[in-house]
Tab-separated table of C-alpha atoms and ligand atoms in Angstrom:
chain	number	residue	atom	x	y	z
Y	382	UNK	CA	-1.504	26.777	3.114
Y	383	UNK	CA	2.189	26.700	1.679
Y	384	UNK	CA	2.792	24.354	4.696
Y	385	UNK	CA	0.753	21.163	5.157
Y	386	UNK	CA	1.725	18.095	6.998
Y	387	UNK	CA	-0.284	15.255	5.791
Y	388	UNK	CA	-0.230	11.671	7.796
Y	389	UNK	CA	-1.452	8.849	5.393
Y	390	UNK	CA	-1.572	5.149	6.213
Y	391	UNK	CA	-0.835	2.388	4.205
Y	392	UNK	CA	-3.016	-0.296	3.209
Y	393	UNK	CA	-3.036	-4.012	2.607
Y	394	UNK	CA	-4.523	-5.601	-0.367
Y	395	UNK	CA	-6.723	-8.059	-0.160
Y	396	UNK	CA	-7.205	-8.678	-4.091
Y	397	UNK	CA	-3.858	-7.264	-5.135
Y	398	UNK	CA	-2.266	-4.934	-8.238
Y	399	UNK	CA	0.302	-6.824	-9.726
Y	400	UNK	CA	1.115	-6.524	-13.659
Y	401	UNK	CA	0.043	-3.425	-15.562
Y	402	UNK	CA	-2.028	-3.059	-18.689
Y	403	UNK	CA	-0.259	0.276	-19.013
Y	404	UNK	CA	2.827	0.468	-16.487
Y	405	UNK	CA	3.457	4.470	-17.380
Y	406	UNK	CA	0.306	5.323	-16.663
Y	407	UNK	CA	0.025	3.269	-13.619
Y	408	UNK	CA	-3.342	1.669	-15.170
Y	409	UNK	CA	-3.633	-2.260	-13.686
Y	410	UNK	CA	-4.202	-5.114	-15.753
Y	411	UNK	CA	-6.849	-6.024	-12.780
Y	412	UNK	CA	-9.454	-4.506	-10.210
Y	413	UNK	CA	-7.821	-4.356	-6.491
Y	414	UNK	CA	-9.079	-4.462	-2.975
Y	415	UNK	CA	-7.483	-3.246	0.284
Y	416	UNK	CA	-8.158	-2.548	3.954
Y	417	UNK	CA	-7.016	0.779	4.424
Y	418	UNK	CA	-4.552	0.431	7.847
Y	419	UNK	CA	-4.088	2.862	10.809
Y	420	UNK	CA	-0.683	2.125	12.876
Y	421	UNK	CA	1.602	1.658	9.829
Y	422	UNK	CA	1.150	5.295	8.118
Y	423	UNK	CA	3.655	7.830	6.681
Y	424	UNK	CA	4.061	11.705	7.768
Y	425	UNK	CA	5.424	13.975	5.391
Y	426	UNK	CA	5.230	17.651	5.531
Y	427	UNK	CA	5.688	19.756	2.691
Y	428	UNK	CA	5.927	23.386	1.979
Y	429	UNK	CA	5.690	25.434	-1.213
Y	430	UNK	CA	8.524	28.163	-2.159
Y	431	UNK	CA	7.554	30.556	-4.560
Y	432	UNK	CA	11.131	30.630	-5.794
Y	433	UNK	CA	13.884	29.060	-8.547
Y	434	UNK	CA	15.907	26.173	-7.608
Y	435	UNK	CA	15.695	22.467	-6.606
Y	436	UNK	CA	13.491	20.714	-4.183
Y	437	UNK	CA	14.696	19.793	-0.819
Y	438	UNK	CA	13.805	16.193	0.165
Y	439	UNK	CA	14.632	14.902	3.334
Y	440	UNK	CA	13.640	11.732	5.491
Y	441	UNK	CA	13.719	10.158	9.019
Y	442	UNK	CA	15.221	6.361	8.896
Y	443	UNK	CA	14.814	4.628	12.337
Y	444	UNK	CA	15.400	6.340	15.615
Y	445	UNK	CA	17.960	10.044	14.391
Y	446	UNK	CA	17.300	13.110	12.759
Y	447	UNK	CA	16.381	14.218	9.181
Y	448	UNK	CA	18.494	13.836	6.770
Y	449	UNK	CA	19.140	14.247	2.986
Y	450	UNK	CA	16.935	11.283	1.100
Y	451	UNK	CA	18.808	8.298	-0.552
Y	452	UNK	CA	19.327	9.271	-4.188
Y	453	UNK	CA	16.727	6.712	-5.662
Y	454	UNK	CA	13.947	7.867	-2.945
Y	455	UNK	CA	14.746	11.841	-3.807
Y	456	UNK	CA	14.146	11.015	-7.264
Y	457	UNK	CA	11.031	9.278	-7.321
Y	458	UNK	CA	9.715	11.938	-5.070
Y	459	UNK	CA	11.116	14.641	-7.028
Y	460	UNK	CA	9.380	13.291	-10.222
Y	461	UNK	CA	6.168	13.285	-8.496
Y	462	UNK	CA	6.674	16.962	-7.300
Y	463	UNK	CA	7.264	18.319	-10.495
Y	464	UNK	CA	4.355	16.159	-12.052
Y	465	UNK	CA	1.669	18.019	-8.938
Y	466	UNK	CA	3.380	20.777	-9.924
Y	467	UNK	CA	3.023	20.949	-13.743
Y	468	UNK	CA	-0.464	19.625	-12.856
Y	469	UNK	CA	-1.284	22.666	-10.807
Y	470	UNK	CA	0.262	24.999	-13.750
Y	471	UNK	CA	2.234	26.437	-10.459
Y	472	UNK	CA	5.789	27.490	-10.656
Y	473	UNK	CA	8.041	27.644	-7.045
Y	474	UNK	CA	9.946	24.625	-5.640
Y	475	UNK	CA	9.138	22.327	-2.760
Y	476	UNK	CA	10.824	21.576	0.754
Y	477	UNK	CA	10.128	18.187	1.639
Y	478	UNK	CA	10.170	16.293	5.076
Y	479	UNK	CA	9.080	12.446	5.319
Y	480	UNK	CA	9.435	9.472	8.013
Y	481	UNK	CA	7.568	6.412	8.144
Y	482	UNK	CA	6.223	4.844	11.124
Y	483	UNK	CA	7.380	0.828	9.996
Y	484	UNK	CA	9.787	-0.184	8.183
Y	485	UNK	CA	10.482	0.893	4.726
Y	486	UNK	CA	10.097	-0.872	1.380
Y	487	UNK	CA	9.855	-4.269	3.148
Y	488	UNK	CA	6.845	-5.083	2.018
Y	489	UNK	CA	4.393	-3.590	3.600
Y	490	UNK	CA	3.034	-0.651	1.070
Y	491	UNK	CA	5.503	2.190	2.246
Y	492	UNK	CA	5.364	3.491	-1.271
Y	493	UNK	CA	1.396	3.368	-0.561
Y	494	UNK	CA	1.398	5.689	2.399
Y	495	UNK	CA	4.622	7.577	1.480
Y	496	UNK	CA	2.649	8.538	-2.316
Y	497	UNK	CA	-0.572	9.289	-0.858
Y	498	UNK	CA	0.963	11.634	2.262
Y	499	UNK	CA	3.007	13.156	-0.871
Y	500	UNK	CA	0.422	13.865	-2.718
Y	501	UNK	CA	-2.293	15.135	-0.352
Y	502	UNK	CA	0.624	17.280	1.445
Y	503	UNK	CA	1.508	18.775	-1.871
Y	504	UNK	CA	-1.614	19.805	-2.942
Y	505	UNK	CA	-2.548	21.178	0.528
Y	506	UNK	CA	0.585	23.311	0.251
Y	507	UNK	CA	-0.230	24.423	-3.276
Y	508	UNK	CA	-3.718	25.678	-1.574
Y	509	UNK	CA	-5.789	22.962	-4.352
Y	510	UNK	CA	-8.826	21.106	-3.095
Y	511	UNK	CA	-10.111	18.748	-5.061
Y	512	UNK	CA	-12.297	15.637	-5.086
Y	513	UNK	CA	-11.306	12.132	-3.259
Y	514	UNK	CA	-11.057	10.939	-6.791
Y	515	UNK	CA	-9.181	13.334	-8.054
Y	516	UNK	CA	-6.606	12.623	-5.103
Y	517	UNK	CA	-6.491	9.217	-5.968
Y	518	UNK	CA	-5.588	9.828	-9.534
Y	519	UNK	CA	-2.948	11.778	-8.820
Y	520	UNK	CA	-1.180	9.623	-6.001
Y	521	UNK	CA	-2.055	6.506	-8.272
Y	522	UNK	CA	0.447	8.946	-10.799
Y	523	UNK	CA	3.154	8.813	-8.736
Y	524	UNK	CA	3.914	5.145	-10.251
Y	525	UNK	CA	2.455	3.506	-6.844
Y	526	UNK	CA	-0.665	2.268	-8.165
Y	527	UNK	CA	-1.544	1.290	-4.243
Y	528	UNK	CA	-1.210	4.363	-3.030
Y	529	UNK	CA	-4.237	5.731	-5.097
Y	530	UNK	CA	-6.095	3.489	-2.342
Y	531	UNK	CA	-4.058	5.080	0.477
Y	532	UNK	CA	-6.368	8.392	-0.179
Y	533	UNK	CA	-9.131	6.425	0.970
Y	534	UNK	CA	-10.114	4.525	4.504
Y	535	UNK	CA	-12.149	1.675	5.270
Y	536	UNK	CA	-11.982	-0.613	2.419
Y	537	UNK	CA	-11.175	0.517	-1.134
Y	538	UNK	CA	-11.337	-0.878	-4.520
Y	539	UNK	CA	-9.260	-0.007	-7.345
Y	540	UNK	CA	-10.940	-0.577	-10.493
Y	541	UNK	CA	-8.839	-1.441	-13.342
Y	542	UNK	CA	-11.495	0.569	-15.900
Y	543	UNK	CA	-10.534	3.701	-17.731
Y	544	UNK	CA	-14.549	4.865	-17.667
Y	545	UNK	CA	-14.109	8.892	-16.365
Y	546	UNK	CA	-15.685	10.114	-13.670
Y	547	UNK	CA	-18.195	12.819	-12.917
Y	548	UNK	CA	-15.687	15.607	-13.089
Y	549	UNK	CA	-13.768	13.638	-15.924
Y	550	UNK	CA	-10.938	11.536	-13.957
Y	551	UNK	CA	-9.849	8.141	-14.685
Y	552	UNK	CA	-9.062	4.752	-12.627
Y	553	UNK	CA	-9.354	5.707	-9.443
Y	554	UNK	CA	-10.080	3.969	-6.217
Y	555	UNK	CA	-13.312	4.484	-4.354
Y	556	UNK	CA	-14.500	3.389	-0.869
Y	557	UNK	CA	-16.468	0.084	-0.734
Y	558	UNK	CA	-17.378	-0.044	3.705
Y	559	UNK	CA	-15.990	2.510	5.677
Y	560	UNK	CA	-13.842	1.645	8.913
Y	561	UNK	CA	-16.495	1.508	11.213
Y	562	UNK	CA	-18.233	-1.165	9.257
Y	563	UNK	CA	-16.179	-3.828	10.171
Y	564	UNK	CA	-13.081	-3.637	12.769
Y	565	UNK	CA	-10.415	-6.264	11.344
Y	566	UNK	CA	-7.201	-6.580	13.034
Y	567	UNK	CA	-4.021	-6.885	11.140
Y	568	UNK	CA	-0.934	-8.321	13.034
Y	569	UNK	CA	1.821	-7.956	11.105
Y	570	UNK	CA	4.960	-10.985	11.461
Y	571	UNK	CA	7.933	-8.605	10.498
Y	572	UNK	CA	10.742	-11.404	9.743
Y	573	UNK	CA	12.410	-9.018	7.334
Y	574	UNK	CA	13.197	-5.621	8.607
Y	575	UNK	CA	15.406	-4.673	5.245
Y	576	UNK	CA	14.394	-3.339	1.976
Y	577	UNK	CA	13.378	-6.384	-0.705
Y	578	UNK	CA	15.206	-7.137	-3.180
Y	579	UNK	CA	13.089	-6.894	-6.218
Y	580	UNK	CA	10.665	-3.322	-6.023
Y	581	UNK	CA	7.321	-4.017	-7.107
Y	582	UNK	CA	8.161	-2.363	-10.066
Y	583	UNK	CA	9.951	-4.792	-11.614
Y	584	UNK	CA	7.466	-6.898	-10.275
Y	585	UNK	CA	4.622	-5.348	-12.370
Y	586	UNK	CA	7.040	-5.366	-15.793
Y	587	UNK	CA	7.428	-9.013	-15.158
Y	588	UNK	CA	4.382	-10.712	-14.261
Y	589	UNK	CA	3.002	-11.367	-17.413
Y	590	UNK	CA	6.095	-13.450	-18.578
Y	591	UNK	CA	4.473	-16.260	-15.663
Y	592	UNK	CA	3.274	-18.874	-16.965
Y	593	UNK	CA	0.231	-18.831	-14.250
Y	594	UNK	CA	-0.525	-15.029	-15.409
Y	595	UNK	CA	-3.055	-16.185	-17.071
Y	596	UNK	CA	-4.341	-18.624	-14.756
Y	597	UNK	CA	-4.462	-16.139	-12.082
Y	598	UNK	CA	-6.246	-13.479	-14.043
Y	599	UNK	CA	-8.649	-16.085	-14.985
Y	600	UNK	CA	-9.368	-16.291	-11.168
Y	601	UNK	CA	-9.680	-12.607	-10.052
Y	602	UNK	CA	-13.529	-11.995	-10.844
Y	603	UNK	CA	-14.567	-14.503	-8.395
Y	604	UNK	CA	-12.008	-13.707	-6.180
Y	605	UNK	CA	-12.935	-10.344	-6.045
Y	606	UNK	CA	-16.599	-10.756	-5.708
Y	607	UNK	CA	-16.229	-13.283	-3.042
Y	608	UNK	CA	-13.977	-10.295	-0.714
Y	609	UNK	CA	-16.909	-7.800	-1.758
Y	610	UNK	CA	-19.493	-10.020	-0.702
Y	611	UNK	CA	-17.524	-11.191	3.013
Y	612	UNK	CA	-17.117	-7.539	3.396
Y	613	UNK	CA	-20.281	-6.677	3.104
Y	614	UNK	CA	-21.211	-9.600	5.485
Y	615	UNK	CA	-18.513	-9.297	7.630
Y	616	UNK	CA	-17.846	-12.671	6.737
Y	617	UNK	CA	-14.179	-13.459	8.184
Y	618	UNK	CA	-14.176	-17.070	6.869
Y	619	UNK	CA	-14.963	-16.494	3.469
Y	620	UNK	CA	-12.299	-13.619	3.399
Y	621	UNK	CA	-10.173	-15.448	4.527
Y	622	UNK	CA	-10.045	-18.602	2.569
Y	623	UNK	CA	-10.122	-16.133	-0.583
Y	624	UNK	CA	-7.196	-13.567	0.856
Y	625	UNK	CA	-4.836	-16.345	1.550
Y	626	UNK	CA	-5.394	-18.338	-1.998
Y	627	UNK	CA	-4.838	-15.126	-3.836
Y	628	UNK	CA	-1.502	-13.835	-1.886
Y	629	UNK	CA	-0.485	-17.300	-2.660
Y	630	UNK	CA	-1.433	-16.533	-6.028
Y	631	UNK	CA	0.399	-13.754	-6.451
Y	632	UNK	CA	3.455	-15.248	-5.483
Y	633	UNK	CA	3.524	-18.563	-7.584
Y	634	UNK	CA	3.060	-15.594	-10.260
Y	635	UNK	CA	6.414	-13.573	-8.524
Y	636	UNK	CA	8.359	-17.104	-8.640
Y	637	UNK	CA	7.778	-18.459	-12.040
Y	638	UNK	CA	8.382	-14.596	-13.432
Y	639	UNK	CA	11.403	-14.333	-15.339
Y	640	UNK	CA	13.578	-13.714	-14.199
Y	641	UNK	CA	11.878	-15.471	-11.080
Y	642	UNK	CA	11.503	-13.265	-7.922
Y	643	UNK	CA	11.442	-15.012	-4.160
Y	644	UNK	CA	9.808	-12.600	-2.067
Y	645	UNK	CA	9.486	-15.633	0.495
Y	646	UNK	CA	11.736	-16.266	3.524
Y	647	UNK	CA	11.978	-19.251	5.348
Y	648	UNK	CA	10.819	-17.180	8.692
Y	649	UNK	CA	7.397	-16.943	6.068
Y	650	UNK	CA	7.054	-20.464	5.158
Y	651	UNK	CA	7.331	-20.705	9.650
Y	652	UNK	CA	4.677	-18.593	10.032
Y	653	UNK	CA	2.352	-19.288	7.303
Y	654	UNK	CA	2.210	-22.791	8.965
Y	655	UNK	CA	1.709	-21.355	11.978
Y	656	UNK	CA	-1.590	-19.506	10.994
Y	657	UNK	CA	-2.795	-22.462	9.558
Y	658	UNK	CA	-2.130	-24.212	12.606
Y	659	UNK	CA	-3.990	-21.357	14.256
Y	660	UNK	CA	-7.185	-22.270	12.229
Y	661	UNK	CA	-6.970	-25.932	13.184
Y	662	UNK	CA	-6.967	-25.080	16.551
Y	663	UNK	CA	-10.008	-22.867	16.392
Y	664	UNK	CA	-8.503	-19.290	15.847
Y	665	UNK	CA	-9.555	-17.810	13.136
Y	666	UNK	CA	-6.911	-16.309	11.246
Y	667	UNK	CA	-5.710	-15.817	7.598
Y	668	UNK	CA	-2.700	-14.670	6.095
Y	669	UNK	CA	-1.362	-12.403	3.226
Y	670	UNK	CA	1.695	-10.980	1.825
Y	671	UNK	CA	2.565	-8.070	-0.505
Y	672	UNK	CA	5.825	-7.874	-2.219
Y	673	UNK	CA	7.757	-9.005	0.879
Y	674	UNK	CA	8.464	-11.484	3.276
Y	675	UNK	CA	6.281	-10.362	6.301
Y	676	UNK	CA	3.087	-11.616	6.836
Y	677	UNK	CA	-0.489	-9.730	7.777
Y	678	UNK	CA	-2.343	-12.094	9.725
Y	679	UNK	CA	-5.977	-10.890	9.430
Y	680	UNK	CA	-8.298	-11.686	11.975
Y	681	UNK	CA	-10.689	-10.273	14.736
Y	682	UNK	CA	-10.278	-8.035	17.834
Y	683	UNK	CA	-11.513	-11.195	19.543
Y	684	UNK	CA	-8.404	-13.452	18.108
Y	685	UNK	CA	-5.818	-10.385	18.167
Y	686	UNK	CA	-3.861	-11.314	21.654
Y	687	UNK	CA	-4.438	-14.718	20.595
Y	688	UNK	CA	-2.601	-14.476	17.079
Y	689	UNK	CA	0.223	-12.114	18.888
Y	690	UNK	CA	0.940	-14.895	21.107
Y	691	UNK	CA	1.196	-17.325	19.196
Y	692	UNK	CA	3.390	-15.807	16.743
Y	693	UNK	CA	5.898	-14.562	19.417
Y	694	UNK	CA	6.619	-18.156	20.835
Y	695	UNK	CA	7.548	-19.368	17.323
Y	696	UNK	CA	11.628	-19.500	17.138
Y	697	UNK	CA	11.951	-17.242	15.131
Y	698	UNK	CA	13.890	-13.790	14.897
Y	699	UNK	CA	10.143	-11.443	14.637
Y	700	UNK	CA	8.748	-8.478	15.741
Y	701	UNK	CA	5.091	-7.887	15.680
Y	702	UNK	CA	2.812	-4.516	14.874
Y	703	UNK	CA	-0.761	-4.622	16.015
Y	704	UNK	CA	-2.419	-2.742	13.329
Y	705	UNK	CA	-6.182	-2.974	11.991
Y	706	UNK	CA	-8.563	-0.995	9.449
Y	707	UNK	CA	-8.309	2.481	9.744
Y	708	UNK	CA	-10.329	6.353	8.677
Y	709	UNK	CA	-7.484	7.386	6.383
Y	710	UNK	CA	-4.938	10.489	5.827
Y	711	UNK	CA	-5.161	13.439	8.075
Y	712	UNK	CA	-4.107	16.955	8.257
Y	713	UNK	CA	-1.551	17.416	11.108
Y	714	UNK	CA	-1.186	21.024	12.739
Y	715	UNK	CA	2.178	19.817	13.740
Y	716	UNK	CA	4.885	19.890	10.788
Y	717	UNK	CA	8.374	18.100	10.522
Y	718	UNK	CA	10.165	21.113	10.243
I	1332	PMV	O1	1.842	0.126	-5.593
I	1332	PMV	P1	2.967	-0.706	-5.989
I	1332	PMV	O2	3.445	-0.429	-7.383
I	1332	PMV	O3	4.075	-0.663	-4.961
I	1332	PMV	O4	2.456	-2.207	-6.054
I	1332	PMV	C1	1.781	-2.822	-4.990
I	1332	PMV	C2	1.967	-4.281	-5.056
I	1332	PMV	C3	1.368	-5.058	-3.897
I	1332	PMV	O5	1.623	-4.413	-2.681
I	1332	PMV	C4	2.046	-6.425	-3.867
I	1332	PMV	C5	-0.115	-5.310	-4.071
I	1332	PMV	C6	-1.063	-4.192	-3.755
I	1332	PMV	O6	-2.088	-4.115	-4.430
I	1332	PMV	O7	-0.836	-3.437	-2.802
């Protein structure tokens, strides 16, 4: 189909990628986990021109119409295009149509779903199927290692190993539960609507000068085999505890970088106290950040209205998304254009 619209959701780690044992490749210097969301997803639509010239990128920013991509967006995307592209051995040019459904490069894994919609659009408008690995590999190419777990729903792990697959691809993210196992909730404390000032790119090049790099690798196994295990026994407690040490984690890492990088906003510091007040007061409720100042408060269906509440009395300037674990990307019939 030289047209294919694509809508892929992000995700949010729970055992997260940050440092690179080779940043060019996109290959981590750890193993990753993530709930694959369902409310904050990208749509892009993308069509295949079997003719000379330059790709056409355009996206949808808040409320108007499409227009022309920022010039640091375009090129990202137009460096993945022409890597599906040489991939596929396929000559032409792509026409490209985007918009997110939350707010961009604020921390919440836009590159994620806006890679893996990309991807899977491109190669549906190229007319290549291939496996879920496969897919994987090549959004994890795009330089957004998360968004080789955007593929995927339910809850995927990222392996950091090189070991090939059947059909002979490496590193990529596979499916641990699927949605239906377990239905978390994910309300999301928005107290930055901007874009962050570091990307997680820089991020990645500078974790390892931390002084708690080490310390924090040191940790991940057991981390990550503690999130297996509470998945596989829906265990929200256990989860929990571990989700909200390791965000923490990863931001003593961010700080103590160098040059250091606050992702933290006061607004965060307000409502990380509030979820722990949450869990003194019986709700059970855990938070996590990516590279951002929002914060995903993970909990049940049981706690959601609960956690909403409570987070919209604070005095603070938020707005909340309900979101939760989701099936993955989809093919649309509709296109953006
Ligand atoms: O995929 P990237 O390069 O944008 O890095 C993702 C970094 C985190 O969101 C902080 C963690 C993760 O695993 O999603």
């Amino acid at each position: 189909m030289p047209k294919t619209t694509v809508r892929s959701p992000s995700n949010i780690a729970f055992i997260k990628y940050w440092g690179a044992r080779d940043l060019k490749r996109v290959i981590p210097a750890n193993p990753s986990l993530s709930m694959t969301l369902r409310n904050c997803f990208s749509r892009t639509t993308v069509e295949w021109l079997d003719e000379e010239g330059e790709h056409e990128i355009r996206w949808r920013a808040g409320g108007g119409g499409f227009e022309t991509a920022p010039p640091a967006f375009a090129e990202r995307v137009r460096r993945h295009l022409d890597r599906l592209r040489d991939w596929s051995k396929s000559g032409g040019r792509f026409r490209v149509a985007t918009e997110n459904s939350f707010p961009s490069a604020a921390g919440m894994a836009s590159s994620a779903s806006g890679f893996s919609a990309l991807t899977l659009a491109t190669l549906g408008a190229l007319g290549r199927e291939v496996s879920t690995a496969e897919q994987s590999v090549l959004a994890r190419r795009s330089g957004s290692g998360s968004a080789a777990r955007s593929v995927i729903g339910g809850y995927v792990e990222w392996p950091a190993d090189e070991s090939p697959s059947a059909e002979g691809v490496e590193c990529y993210a596979r499916q641990v539960a699927s949605a239906d196992h377990w239905d978390l909730r994910n309300v999301i404390a928005v107290v930055e609507r901007g874009a962050k000032s570091t990307s997680s790119l820089d991020g990645h090049r500078r974790a390892t000068t931390s002084p708690y790099w080490d310390t924090r690798q040191r940790r991940l196994p057991e981390c990550l085999a503690a999130v297996r295990e509470a998945i596989a026994g829906r265990d929200l407690e256990r989860l929990g505890t571990v989700v909200e040490a390791e965000a923490i984690d990863l931001h003593c890492v961010a700080m103590t970088s160098e040059p250091p990088i606050f992702y933290w906003q006061p607004a965060t510091l307000t409502v990380l106290a509030e979820v722990r007040a949450m869990r003194r007061d019986g709700v059970s409720a855990f938070s996590t950040m990516d590279a951002g100042a929002n914060v995903h408060v993970i909990c049940s269906p049981e706690s959601e209205n609960e956690v909403a509440a409570r987070l919209s009395r604070l005095d603070l300037d938020l707005s909340l998304i309900h979101d939760g674990v989701g099936a993955g990307p989809v093919v649309e019939n509709e296109h953006l254009f």
